[in-house]
Amino acid sequence: MSRAALARFVLGVAVAVCASAAVFTLVTLRGPVVAAVPAPDPAAVLSGPAAAPVGERVVVQTVVDAVTFDARLPDGGPVVRVRALGVQPPGACYGAQARAFAAQVLDGRAVILGAGAGPATDRFDRRLAAVALVGGADYAVLASEAGIARAYAADARPEAMAPVRAAQDRARAAERGVWGEPCRGAETTSSAPGS
């Protein structure tokens, strides 16, 4: 067998093993994702802080990835693609689980979109917004605490990042989500639309 043929064979085996692991992970996560991805106390998440978030109330239509979703604007307005500020997706190693978690938390729910510190949209024409659940919980903090997203300060309000980073530190210490096996904090990729 030539070196090129051997290299193709080894690469094929590696791809098959990774695909099998992904299928196994998805099959074993048929139940609620919260059980597979530890999250903070649900009562605390739903109650949120005492102050109600300020911004525009929208309804999430479809979750694209851990930080991107489509939302219907108020009064029957158009559907816009939104990118949550303060966090970035975990990357390929934990992407499917992160998307499933985001879908469980956001799909079909009303959220509040707040202003960021930078431009209103990104280069992919996604609306950039701080996202809060209607009860007041900050989505970036919730996602970081569960280990399904990483703290990412670009365009986020600086004062919003301390709780996100603290939640990420707790997830890393507890080895939740992307910080646990098999990823062990593997680096992320940039967040493109539909990634």
N, CA, C and O of each residue as an XYZ file, in Angstrom:
780
protein
N       0.842     -1.158      0.000
C       0.000      0.000      0.000
C       0.900      1.238      0.000
O       1.850      1.315      0.779
N       0.603      2.203     -0.870
C       1.421      3.411     -0.952
C       1.150      4.314      0.253
O       0.164      4.151      0.972
N       2.058      5.268      0.443
C       1.880      6.203      1.558
C       0.601      7.015      1.397
O      -0.109      7.245      2.377
N       0.300      7.447      0.196
C      -0.915      8.233     -0.055
C      -2.154      7.394      0.251
O      -3.100      7.887      0.865
N      -2.153      6.136     -0.171
C      -3.293      5.266      0.094
C      -3.425      5.006      1.594
O      -4.534      4.986      2.128
N      -2.303      4.810      2.266
C      -2.327      4.596      3.707
C      -2.854      5.842      4.429
O      -3.648      5.734      5.365
N      -2.414      7.008      3.995
C      -2.875      8.265      4.600
C      -4.377      8.428      4.399
O      -5.076      8.840      5.324
N      -4.895      8.111      3.192
C      -6.341      8.198      2.945
C      -7.093      7.213      3.825
O      -8.166      7.532      4.336
N      -6.537      6.013      4.007
C      -7.177      5.005      4.840
C      -7.254      5.464      6.288
O      -8.300      5.349      6.926
N      -6.136      5.989      6.809
C      -6.094      6.459      8.197
C      -7.061      7.629      8.379
O      -7.775      7.691      9.379
N      -7.088      8.554      7.421
C      -8.006      9.678      7.489
C      -9.450      9.187      7.460
O     -10.289      9.697      8.203
N      -9.744      8.217      6.624
C     -11.090      7.657      6.547
C     -11.515      7.018      7.856
O     -12.652      7.183      8.296
N     -10.596      6.285      8.478
C     -10.889      5.658      9.771
C     -11.144      6.738     10.823
O     -12.076      6.619     11.618
N     -10.323      7.790     10.832
C     -10.495      8.869     11.803
C     -11.847      9.561     11.620
O     -12.533      9.855     12.599
N     -12.226      9.817     10.380
C     -13.527     10.437     10.101
C     -14.656      9.521     10.555
O     -15.634      9.986     11.142
N     -14.530      8.230     10.290
C     -15.566      7.275     10.695
C     -15.699      7.227     12.217
O     -16.813      7.174     12.740
N     -14.574      7.245     12.929
C     -14.615      7.221     14.390
C     -15.285      8.490     14.916
O     -16.127      8.417     15.812
N     -14.921      9.647     14.371
C     -15.532     10.912     14.805
C     -17.024     10.930     14.506
O     -17.817     11.358     15.344
N     -17.413     10.470     13.326
C     -18.830     10.428     12.965
C     -19.591      9.488     13.886
O     -20.705      9.798     14.308
N     -19.000      8.350     14.199
C     -19.648      7.405     15.113
C     -19.818      8.017     16.494
O     -20.863      7.857     17.125
N     -18.797      8.714     16.961
C     -18.888      9.367     18.271
C     -19.981     10.430     18.270
O     -20.722     10.561     19.244
N     -20.084     11.187     17.185
C     -21.127     12.217     17.092
C     -22.517     11.587     17.083
O     -23.420     12.068     17.768
N     -22.692     10.524     16.320
C     -23.986      9.838     16.278
C     -24.316      9.267     17.645
O     -25.447      9.401     18.112
N     -23.347      8.629     18.299
C     -23.566      8.078     19.629
C     -23.997      9.179     20.595
O     -24.927      8.995     21.381
N     -23.315     10.327     20.532
C     -23.646     11.447     21.411
C     -25.064     11.929     21.155
O     -25.820     12.149     22.101
N     -25.439     12.098     19.886
C     -26.780     12.572     19.564
C     -27.850     11.561     19.967
O     -28.919     11.947     20.440
N     -27.574     10.278     19.786
C     -28.541      9.248     20.144
C     -28.734      9.199     21.649
O     -29.856      9.028     22.125
N     -27.651      9.347     22.402
C     -27.772      9.281     23.856
C     -28.352     10.554     24.438
O     -28.728     10.565     25.610
N     -28.439     11.634     23.660
C     -29.013     12.893     24.135
C     -30.466     13.057     23.712
O     -30.943     14.187     23.601
N     -31.178     11.967     23.474
C     -32.564     12.051     23.026
C     -33.464     12.729     24.041
O     -34.431     13.397     23.674
N     -33.149     12.559     25.314
C     -33.954     13.172     26.367
C     -33.621     14.644     26.482
O     -32.993     15.218     25.593
N     -34.038     15.248     27.567
C     -33.756     16.668     27.752
C     -32.250     16.940     27.758
O     -31.477     16.229     28.400
N     -31.861     17.968     27.042
C     -30.455     18.322     26.947
C     -29.929     18.830     28.280
O     -28.738     18.704     28.562
N     -30.794     19.398     29.097
C     -30.351     19.942     30.373
C     -29.701     18.859     31.211
O     -28.753     19.131     31.948
N     -30.202     17.625     31.109
C     -29.608     16.539     31.879
C     -28.190     16.255     31.401
O     -27.324     15.918     32.209
N     -27.942     16.386     30.107
C     -26.622     16.098     29.555
C     -25.682     17.292     29.697
O     -24.469     17.110     29.810
N     -26.220     18.499     29.694
C     -25.421     19.707     29.816
C     -25.852     20.400     31.094
O     -26.856     21.112     31.096
N     -25.116     20.211     32.181
C     -25.545     20.794     33.451
C     -25.756     22.292     33.331
O     -24.947     23.005     32.737
N     -26.841     22.748     33.895
C     -27.177     24.165     33.868
C     -27.359     24.648     35.296
O     -27.484     23.848     36.222
N     -27.372     25.959     35.464
C     -27.638     26.470     36.794
C     -29.059     26.110     37.216
O     -29.851     25.635     36.401
N     -29.379     26.333     38.475
C     -30.691     26.038     39.015
C     -31.779     26.662     38.138
O     -31.798     27.881     37.970
N     -32.704     25.837     37.563
C     -33.734     26.374     36.672
C     -34.593     27.443     37.334
O     -34.994     28.398     36.669
N     -34.887     27.309     38.620
C     -35.703     28.322     39.294
C     -34.981     29.665     39.298
O     -35.601     30.708     39.095
N     -33.672     29.637     39.528
C     -32.906     30.874     39.529
C     -32.853     31.481     38.136
O     -32.915     32.701     37.985
N     -32.737     30.633     37.115
C     -32.682     31.119     35.738
C     -33.990     31.792     35.355
O     -33.988     32.864     34.750
N     -35.104     31.166     35.707
C     -36.390     31.712     35.315
C     -36.765     32.949     36.120
O     -37.449     33.836     35.609
N     -36.326     33.017     37.367
C     -36.666     34.184     38.170
C     -35.805     35.377     37.786
O     -36.280     36.512     37.772
N     -34.518     35.117     37.470
C     -33.621     36.171     37.021
C     -33.443     37.267     38.062
O     -33.906     37.131     39.194
N     -32.771     38.360     37.683
C     -32.568     39.463     38.606
C     -33.867     40.225     38.835
O     -34.836     40.043     38.097
N     -33.888     41.074     39.852
C     -35.097     41.818     40.192
C     -35.489     42.799     39.098
O     -36.678     42.977     38.834
N     -34.521     43.438     38.459
C     -34.824     44.436     37.435
C     -35.159     43.757     36.116
O     -34.471     42.831     35.686
N     -36.220     44.228     35.484
C     -36.613     43.680     34.188
C     -35.654     44.195     33.114
O     -35.233     45.350     33.161
N     -35.311     43.345     32.151
C     -34.415     43.799     31.082
C     -35.085     44.865     30.215
O     -36.305     44.878     30.048
N     -34.263     45.748     29.673
C     -34.757     46.825     28.827
C     -34.419     46.473     27.381
O     -33.294     46.070     27.084
N     -35.387     46.623     26.489
C     -35.141     46.363     25.079
C     -36.413     45.978     24.359
O     -37.520     46.228     24.835
N     -36.236     45.375     23.219
C     -37.352     45.004     22.353
C     -37.705     43.528     22.565
O     -36.839     42.655     22.497
N     -38.975     43.267     22.820
C     -39.442     41.894     23.028
C     -39.716     41.259     21.665
O     -40.463     41.802     20.851
N     -39.091     40.088     21.432
C     -39.282     39.338     20.183
C     -39.559     37.885     20.541
O     -39.368     37.476     21.687
N     -40.008     37.108     19.565
C     -40.240     35.681     19.783
C     -39.273     34.900     18.904
O     -39.212     35.112     17.692
N     -38.521     33.999     19.521
C     -37.547     33.183     18.790
C     -38.300     32.186     17.921
O     -39.167     31.457     18.404
N     -37.965     32.160     16.641
C     -38.596     31.254     15.687
C     -37.781     29.991     15.479
O     -38.316     28.883     15.515
N     -36.469     30.164     15.259
C     -35.576     29.047     14.964
C     -34.201     29.327     15.545
O     -33.671     30.428     15.399
N     -33.622     28.329     16.205
C     -32.254     28.452     16.698
C     -31.316     27.915     15.630
O     -31.518     26.813     15.120
N     -30.292     28.686     15.290
C     -29.311     28.301     14.274
C     -28.110     27.630     14.924
O     -27.677     26.563     14.489
N     -27.577     28.253     15.959
C     -26.469     27.682     16.725
C     -26.553     28.224     18.138
O     -27.567     28.818     18.505
N     -25.533     28.039     18.928
C     -25.581     28.425     20.342
C     -25.800     29.914     20.564
O     -26.271     30.309     21.630
N     -25.468     30.753     19.582
C     -25.580     32.200     19.758
C     -26.374     32.897     18.656
O     -26.498     34.121     18.676
N     -26.907     32.155     17.709
C     -27.609     32.752     16.576
C     -29.004     32.162     16.469
O     -29.188     30.948     16.567
N     -29.985     33.035     16.267
C     -31.360     32.561     16.102
C     -32.138     33.536     15.236
O     -31.741     34.688     15.062
N     -33.255     33.058     14.695
C     -34.177     33.899     13.944
C     -35.317     34.274     14.874
O     -35.831     33.431     15.610
N     -35.715     35.554     14.841
C     -36.767     36.029     15.736
C     -37.758     36.887     14.973
O     -37.393     37.630     14.062
N     -39.020     36.769     15.364
C     -40.080     37.604     14.788
C     -40.152     38.902     15.585
O     -40.269     38.891     16.811
N     -40.079     40.024     14.861
C     -40.183     41.328     15.497
C     -41.621     41.561     15.962
O     -42.537     40.882     15.496
N     -41.829     42.512     16.875
C     -43.169     42.746     17.427
C     -44.207     43.133     16.370
O     -43.876     43.562     15.264
N     -45.466     42.964     16.753
C     -46.609     43.346     15.921
C     -46.583     42.700     14.543
O     -46.902     43.344     13.544
N     -46.205     41.431     14.490
C     -46.199     40.712     13.215
C     -45.125     41.186     12.257
O     -45.238     40.986     11.048
N     -44.096     41.807     12.780
C     -43.009     42.314     11.949
C     -42.233     41.183     11.291
O     -42.563     40.010     11.466
N     -41.206     41.540     10.538
C     -40.426     40.520      9.828
C     -39.594     39.662     10.782
O     -39.412     39.998     11.952
N     -39.103     38.558     10.255
C     -38.179     37.701     10.992
C     -36.762     38.197     10.698
O     -36.392     38.401      9.541
N     -35.982     38.387     11.750
C     -34.602     38.844     11.599
C     -33.675     37.827     12.241
O     -34.061     37.125     13.176
N     -32.458     37.752     11.741
C     -31.449     36.880     12.338
C     -30.720     37.681     13.413
O     -30.289     38.809     13.176
N     -30.588     37.084     14.598
C     -29.992     37.755     15.751
C     -28.756     36.973     16.192
O     -28.737     35.742     16.178
N     -27.732     37.721     16.583
C     -26.526     37.120     17.149
C     -26.388     37.643     18.575
O     -26.219     38.844     18.790
N     -26.463     36.735     19.548
C     -26.379     37.115     20.958
C     -24.981     37.621     21.286
O     -23.987     36.982     20.945
N     -24.910     38.761     21.945
C     -23.631     39.337     22.352
C     -23.166     38.731     23.669
O     -23.969     38.237     24.460
N     -21.858     38.776     23.890
C     -21.277     38.314     25.135
C     -20.743     36.904     25.094
O     -19.971     36.508     25.968
N     -21.144     36.131     24.086
C     -20.712     34.738     23.969
C     -20.451     34.383     22.516
O     -20.929     35.046     21.595
N     -19.678     33.317     22.334
C     -19.473     32.756     21.001
C     -19.683     31.249     21.086
O     -19.534     30.665     22.159
N     -20.032     30.604     19.953
C     -20.282     29.161     19.986
C     -19.022     28.393     20.356
O     -17.915     28.899     20.171
N     -19.172     27.178     20.877
C     -18.016     26.427     21.355
C     -17.169     25.806     20.259
O     -16.053     25.369     20.541
N     -17.639     25.747     19.038
C     -16.890     25.125     17.956
C     -17.404     23.735     17.649
O     -18.393     23.280     18.224
N     -16.726     23.072     16.741
C     -17.187     21.780     16.234
C     -17.254     20.702     17.300
O     -18.129     19.838     17.243
N     -16.350     20.730     18.273
C     -16.304     19.654     19.260
C     -17.593     19.565     20.068
O     -18.011     18.464     20.425
N     -18.236     20.693     20.367
C     -19.425     20.674     21.205
C     -20.592     21.404     20.542
O     -21.570     21.751     21.205
N     -20.486     21.635     19.242
C     -21.479     22.426     18.519
C     -22.884     21.860     18.534
O     -23.839     22.605     18.754
N     -23.040     20.562     18.307
C     -24.378     19.957     18.257
C     -25.063     20.046     19.618
O     -26.250     20.364     19.694
N     -24.330     19.770     20.684
C     -24.905     19.841     22.020
C     -25.264     21.285     22.381
O     -26.291     21.538     23.012
N     -24.412     22.226     21.978
C     -24.661     23.630     22.261
C     -25.907     24.117     21.534
O     -26.707     24.859     22.104
N     -26.077     23.710     20.287
C     -27.267     24.096     19.531
C     -28.521     23.505     20.174
O     -29.543     24.183     20.281
N     -28.444     22.239     20.603
C     -29.589     21.590     21.244
C     -29.962     22.314     22.539
O     -31.144     22.507     22.826
N     -28.968     22.709     23.312
C     -29.222     23.442     24.552
C     -29.896     24.778     24.238
O     -30.892     25.136     24.868
N     -29.353     25.517     23.262
C     -29.921     26.814     22.889
C     -31.357     26.654     22.405
O     -32.218     27.472     22.729
N     -31.618     25.600     21.630
C     -32.975     25.358     21.148
C     -33.916     25.106     22.317
O     -35.041     25.605     22.328
N     -33.464     24.338     23.297
C     -34.310     24.039     24.451
C     -34.616     25.310     25.253
O     -35.734     25.481     25.739
N     -33.641     26.186     25.388
C     -33.818     27.402     26.183
C     -34.572     28.487     25.410
O     -35.362     29.222     26.002
N     -34.340     28.602     24.083
C     -34.847     29.748     23.327
C     -36.015     29.464     22.379
O     -36.892     30.313     22.225
N     -36.046     28.301     21.748
C     -37.048     28.038     20.694
C     -38.471     28.337     21.138
O     -38.946     27.806     22.141
N     -39.152     29.201     20.373
C     -40.546     29.522     20.628
C     -40.781     30.441     21.804
O     -41.932     30.733     22.129
N     -39.740     30.901     22.446
C     -39.888     31.739     23.637
C     -39.695     33.220     23.306
O     -39.011     33.582     22.349
N     -40.310     34.047     24.118
C     -40.105     35.489     24.009
C     -38.808     35.844     24.718
O     -38.531     35.351     25.812
N     -38.019     36.698     24.090
C     -36.784     37.204     24.684
C     -36.735     38.712     24.487
O     -37.467     39.269     23.669
N     -35.874     39.353     25.236
C     -35.686     40.801     25.137
C     -34.337     41.059     24.482
O     -33.315     40.546     24.937
N     -34.332     41.853     23.417
C     -33.096     42.220     22.735
C     -32.674     43.601     23.198
O     -33.398     44.578     23.004
N     -31.502     43.679     23.809
C     -30.954     44.953     24.273
C     -29.829     45.407     23.370
O     -29.283     44.623     22.594
N     -29.492     46.657     23.474
C     -28.434     47.227     22.642
C     -27.061     46.763     23.121
O     -26.838     46.524     24.308
N     -26.155     46.645     22.161
C     -24.771     46.333     22.471
C     -23.969     47.615     22.530
O     -24.531     48.710     22.534
N     -22.645     47.477     22.575
C     -21.766     48.638     22.648
C     -21.241     49.039     21.279
O     -20.628     50.097     21.135
N     -21.472     48.209     20.277
C     -20.921     48.469     18.954
C     -22.005     48.665     17.906
O     -23.068     49.213     18.198
N     -21.734     48.218     16.688
C     -22.689     48.394     15.595
C     -23.968     47.574     15.823
O     -23.988     46.649     16.635
N     -25.024     47.930     15.098
C     -26.318     47.248     15.238
C     -26.318     45.893     14.550
O     -27.049     44.993     14.963
N     -25.500     45.729     13.494
C     -25.437     44.465     12.767
C     -23.982     44.089     12.517
O     -23.082     44.924     12.610
N     -23.770     42.807     12.195
C     -22.419     42.360     11.873
C     -22.273     42.188     10.367
O     -23.190     42.503      9.609
N     -21.133     41.693      9.941
C     -20.852     41.550      8.498
C     -21.745     40.518      7.833
O     -21.811     40.468      6.605
N     -22.436     39.689      8.615
C     -23.362     38.707      8.059
C     -24.804     39.210      8.106
O     -25.739     38.449      7.856
N     -24.983     40.488      8.424
C     -26.283     41.147      8.519
C     -27.145     40.577      9.636
O     -28.374     40.623      9.567
N     -26.498     40.042     10.666
C     -27.232     39.597     11.852
C     -27.367     40.787     12.798
O     -26.433     41.575     12.950
N     -28.506     40.911     13.417
C     -28.701     41.955     14.422
C     -27.924     41.554     15.668
O     -28.096     40.445     16.174
N     -27.074     42.441     16.163
C     -26.276     42.179     17.360
C     -27.043     42.688     18.572
O     -27.420     43.859     18.626
N     -27.275     41.805     19.548
C     -28.081     42.209     20.698
C     -27.701     41.434     21.938
O     -27.324     40.264     21.875
N     -27.807     42.114     23.073
C     -27.749     41.432     24.363
C     -29.100     40.738     24.493
O     -30.136     41.365     24.272
N     -29.107     39.462     24.847
C     -30.348     38.679     24.882
C     -30.665     38.305     26.322
O     -29.828     37.758     27.040
N     -31.884     38.612     26.725
C     -32.352     38.250     28.069
C     -33.657     37.485     27.942
O     -34.494     37.805     27.097
N     -33.829     36.474     28.783
C     -35.111     35.785     28.847
C     -36.114     36.747     29.468
O     -35.725     37.652     30.206
N     -37.394     36.565     29.179
C     -38.405     37.492     29.664
C     -38.373     37.603     31.189
O     -38.659     38.674     31.725
N     -38.036     36.535     31.893
C     -37.931     36.596     33.355
C     -36.766     37.423     33.847
O     -36.704     37.743     35.034
N     -35.836     37.781     32.971
C     -34.712     38.620     33.343
C     -33.351     37.964     33.245
O     -32.342     38.668     33.298
N     -33.272     36.640     33.104
C     -31.972     35.957     33.042
C     -31.232     36.342     31.766
O     -31.819     36.370     30.684
N     -29.950     36.636     31.896
C     -29.096     36.990     30.763
C     -28.688     35.701     30.043
O     -28.104     34.804     30.651
N     -28.996     35.616     28.751
C     -28.691     34.395     28.000
C     -27.189     34.126     27.944
O     -26.778     32.968     28.018
N     -26.365     35.154     27.817
C     -24.915     34.952     27.748
C     -24.395     34.321     29.038
O     -23.516     33.461     28.993
N     -24.924     34.736     30.179
C     -24.517     34.163     31.463
C     -24.995     32.710     31.540
O     -24.233     31.826     31.933
N     -26.233     32.468     31.172
C     -26.795     31.114     31.208
C     -25.996     30.165     30.314
O     -25.658     29.058     30.732
N     -25.693     30.593     29.086
C     -24.945     29.757     28.145
C     -23.524     29.498     28.632
O     -23.008     28.390     28.488
N     -22.896     30.509     29.203
C     -21.539     30.339     29.730
C     -21.537     29.411     30.936
O     -20.650     28.568     31.071
N     -22.514     29.558     31.804
C     -22.627     28.714     33.008
C     -22.806     27.246     32.630
O     -22.285     26.361     33.309
N     -23.537     26.987     31.554
C     -23.783     25.613     31.112
C     -22.611     25.050     30.311
O     -22.579     23.855     30.018
N     -21.650     25.902     29.957
C     -20.499     25.435     29.187
C     -20.806     25.223     27.717
O     -20.087     24.497     27.030
N     -21.875     25.855     27.223
C     -22.224     25.672     25.811
C     -21.766     26.844     24.950
O     -21.937     26.828     23.731
N     -21.191     27.852     25.577
C     -20.661     28.998     24.847
C     -19.507     29.575     25.658
O     -19.373     29.319     26.855
N     -18.675     30.362     24.971
C     -17.525     30.993     25.617
C     -17.751     32.492     25.702
O     -18.429     33.074     24.855
N     -17.188     33.111     26.715
C     -17.259     34.561     26.844
C     -16.584     35.204     25.629
O     -15.521     34.766     25.190
N     -17.218     36.246     25.099
C     -16.718     36.921     23.909
C     -17.143     38.385     23.997
O     -18.321     38.704     23.837
N     -16.193     39.263     24.248
C     -16.502     40.656     24.579
C     -16.777     41.562     23.385
O     -17.281     42.669     23.577
N     -16.467     41.137     22.161
C     -16.630     42.024     21.002
C     -18.058     42.548     20.917
O     -19.008     41.766     20.889
N     -18.212     43.864     20.877
C     -19.477     44.579     20.728
C     -20.417     44.477     21.924
O     -21.473     45.110     21.923
N     -20.064     43.703     22.938
C     -20.897     43.620     24.142
C     -20.591     44.813     25.040
O     -19.501     45.384     24.980
N     -21.546     45.179     25.859
C     -21.305     46.252     26.826
C     -20.296     45.754     27.854
O     -20.470     44.666     28.403
N     -19.241     46.531     28.128
C     -18.200     46.078     29.071
C     -18.751     45.658     30.428
O     -18.272     44.684     31.009
N     -19.748     46.373     30.943
C     -20.298     46.038     32.261
C     -21.042     44.701     32.259
O     -21.259     44.119     33.322
N     -21.434     44.209     31.087
C     -22.150     42.931     30.995
C     -21.206     41.739     31.008
O     -21.648     40.610     31.222
N     -19.911     41.966     30.785
C     -18.988     40.846     30.610
C     -18.512     40.207     31.912
O     -18.173     39.024     31.906
N     -18.474     40.929     33.014
C     -17.992     40.339     34.275
C     -18.820     39.115     34.688
O     -18.235     38.087     35.030
N     -20.165     39.186     34.671
C     -20.926     37.992     35.040
C     -20.771     36.846     34.027
O     -20.831     35.675     34.401
N     -20.573     37.184     32.758
C     -20.383     36.151     31.731
C     -19.059     35.428     31.971
O     -18.999     34.199     31.928
N     -18.010     36.191     32.222
C     -16.692     35.577     32.484
C     -16.713     34.745     33.772
O     -16.105     33.676     33.836
N     -17.411     35.239     34.788
C     -17.508     34.483     36.047
C     -18.256     33.165     35.817
O     -17.868     32.130     36.360
N     -19.322     33.198     35.019
C     -20.076     31.977     34.709
C     -19.198     31.003     33.929
O     -19.228     29.799     34.181
N     -18.418     31.521     32.985
C     -17.505     30.666     32.220
C     -16.464     30.029     33.136
O     -16.141     28.851     32.984
N     -15.940     30.799     34.081
C     -14.946     30.260     35.025
C     -15.545     29.124     35.859
O     -14.879     28.123     36.122
N     -16.813     29.286     36.273
C     -17.474     28.217     37.041
C     -17.665     26.971     36.184
O     -17.465     25.856     36.665
N     -18.049     27.146     34.922
C     -18.237     26.004     34.020
C     -16.905     25.300     33.775
O     -16.843     24.070     33.765
N     -15.842     26.075     33.578
C     -14.513     25.489     33.353
C     -14.071     24.693     34.581
O     -13.572     23.576     34.449
N     -14.251     25.263     35.771
C     -13.850     24.583     37.005
C     -14.641     23.290     37.213
O     -14.104     22.305     37.721
N     -15.916     23.294     36.820
C     -16.766     22.112     36.982
C     -16.669     21.159     35.791
O     -17.284     20.092     35.792
N     -15.888     21.551     34.767
C     -15.725     20.751     33.542
C     -17.063     20.459     32.882
O     -17.330     19.333     32.462
N     -17.916     21.508     32.794
C     -19.213     21.391     32.121
C     -19.069     21.728     30.650
O     -18.255     22.567     30.264
N     -19.873     21.062     29.836
C     -19.958     21.384     28.423
C     -18.631     21.250     27.705
O     -17.953     20.228     27.807
N     -18.267     22.301     26.973
C     -17.049     22.290     26.165
C     -15.794     22.138     27.027
O     -14.738     21.770     26.512
N     -15.893     22.414     28.318
C     -14.733     22.340     29.202
C     -14.468     20.919     29.688
O     -13.403     20.647     30.242
N     -15.424     20.006     29.488
C     -15.252     18.619     29.917
C     -14.799     17.735     28.768
O     -14.341     18.214     27.731
N     -14.938     16.432     28.978
C     -14.593     15.453     27.946
C     -15.612     15.513     26.825
O     -16.775     15.771     27.136
N     -15.309     15.308     25.588
C     -13.978     15.072     25.044
C     -13.273     16.348     24.615
O     -12.127     16.292     24.168
N     -13.929     17.498     24.738
C     -13.390     18.739     24.163
C     -12.247     19.343     24.963
O     -11.256     19.795     24.390
N     -12.378     19.352     26.269
C     -11.369     19.937     27.144
C     -10.996     21.356     26.730
O      -9.822     21.728     26.740
N     -12.023     22.156     26.358
C     -11.785     23.557     26.020
C     -11.204     23.786     24.648
O     -10.594     24.828     24.410
N     -11.376     22.832     23.720
C     -10.851     22.993     22.361
C     -11.252     24.357     21.817
O     -12.351     24.840     22.092
N     -10.383     24.966     21.063
C     -10.621     26.304     20.536
C     -11.859     26.351     19.667
O     -12.273     25.351     19.081
N     -12.439     27.537     19.599
C     -13.653     27.752     18.819
C     -13.317     28.255     17.433
O     -12.186     28.644     17.140
N     -14.322     28.236     16.598
C     -14.223     28.854     15.278
C     -15.094     30.097     15.300
O     -15.925     30.264     16.192
N     -14.907     30.962     14.326
C     -15.712     32.193     14.291
C     -17.160     31.846     14.004
O     -17.464     30.797     13.435
N     -18.044     32.737     14.404
C     -19.482     32.505     14.259
C     -19.977     33.093     12.948
O     -20.183     34.301     12.839
N     -20.165     32.238     11.960
C     -20.719     32.664     10.682
C     -22.193     32.332     10.674
O     -22.633     31.482     11.447
N     -22.979     32.987      9.809
C     -24.404     32.718      9.809
C     -24.666     31.254      9.501
O     -24.105     30.692      8.561
N     -25.508     30.660     10.288
C     -25.861     29.268     10.051
C     -24.793     28.301     10.455
O     -24.852     27.126     10.092
N     -23.781     28.778     11.225
C     -22.709     27.871     11.622
C     -23.157     26.966     12.723
O     -22.383     26.130     13.188
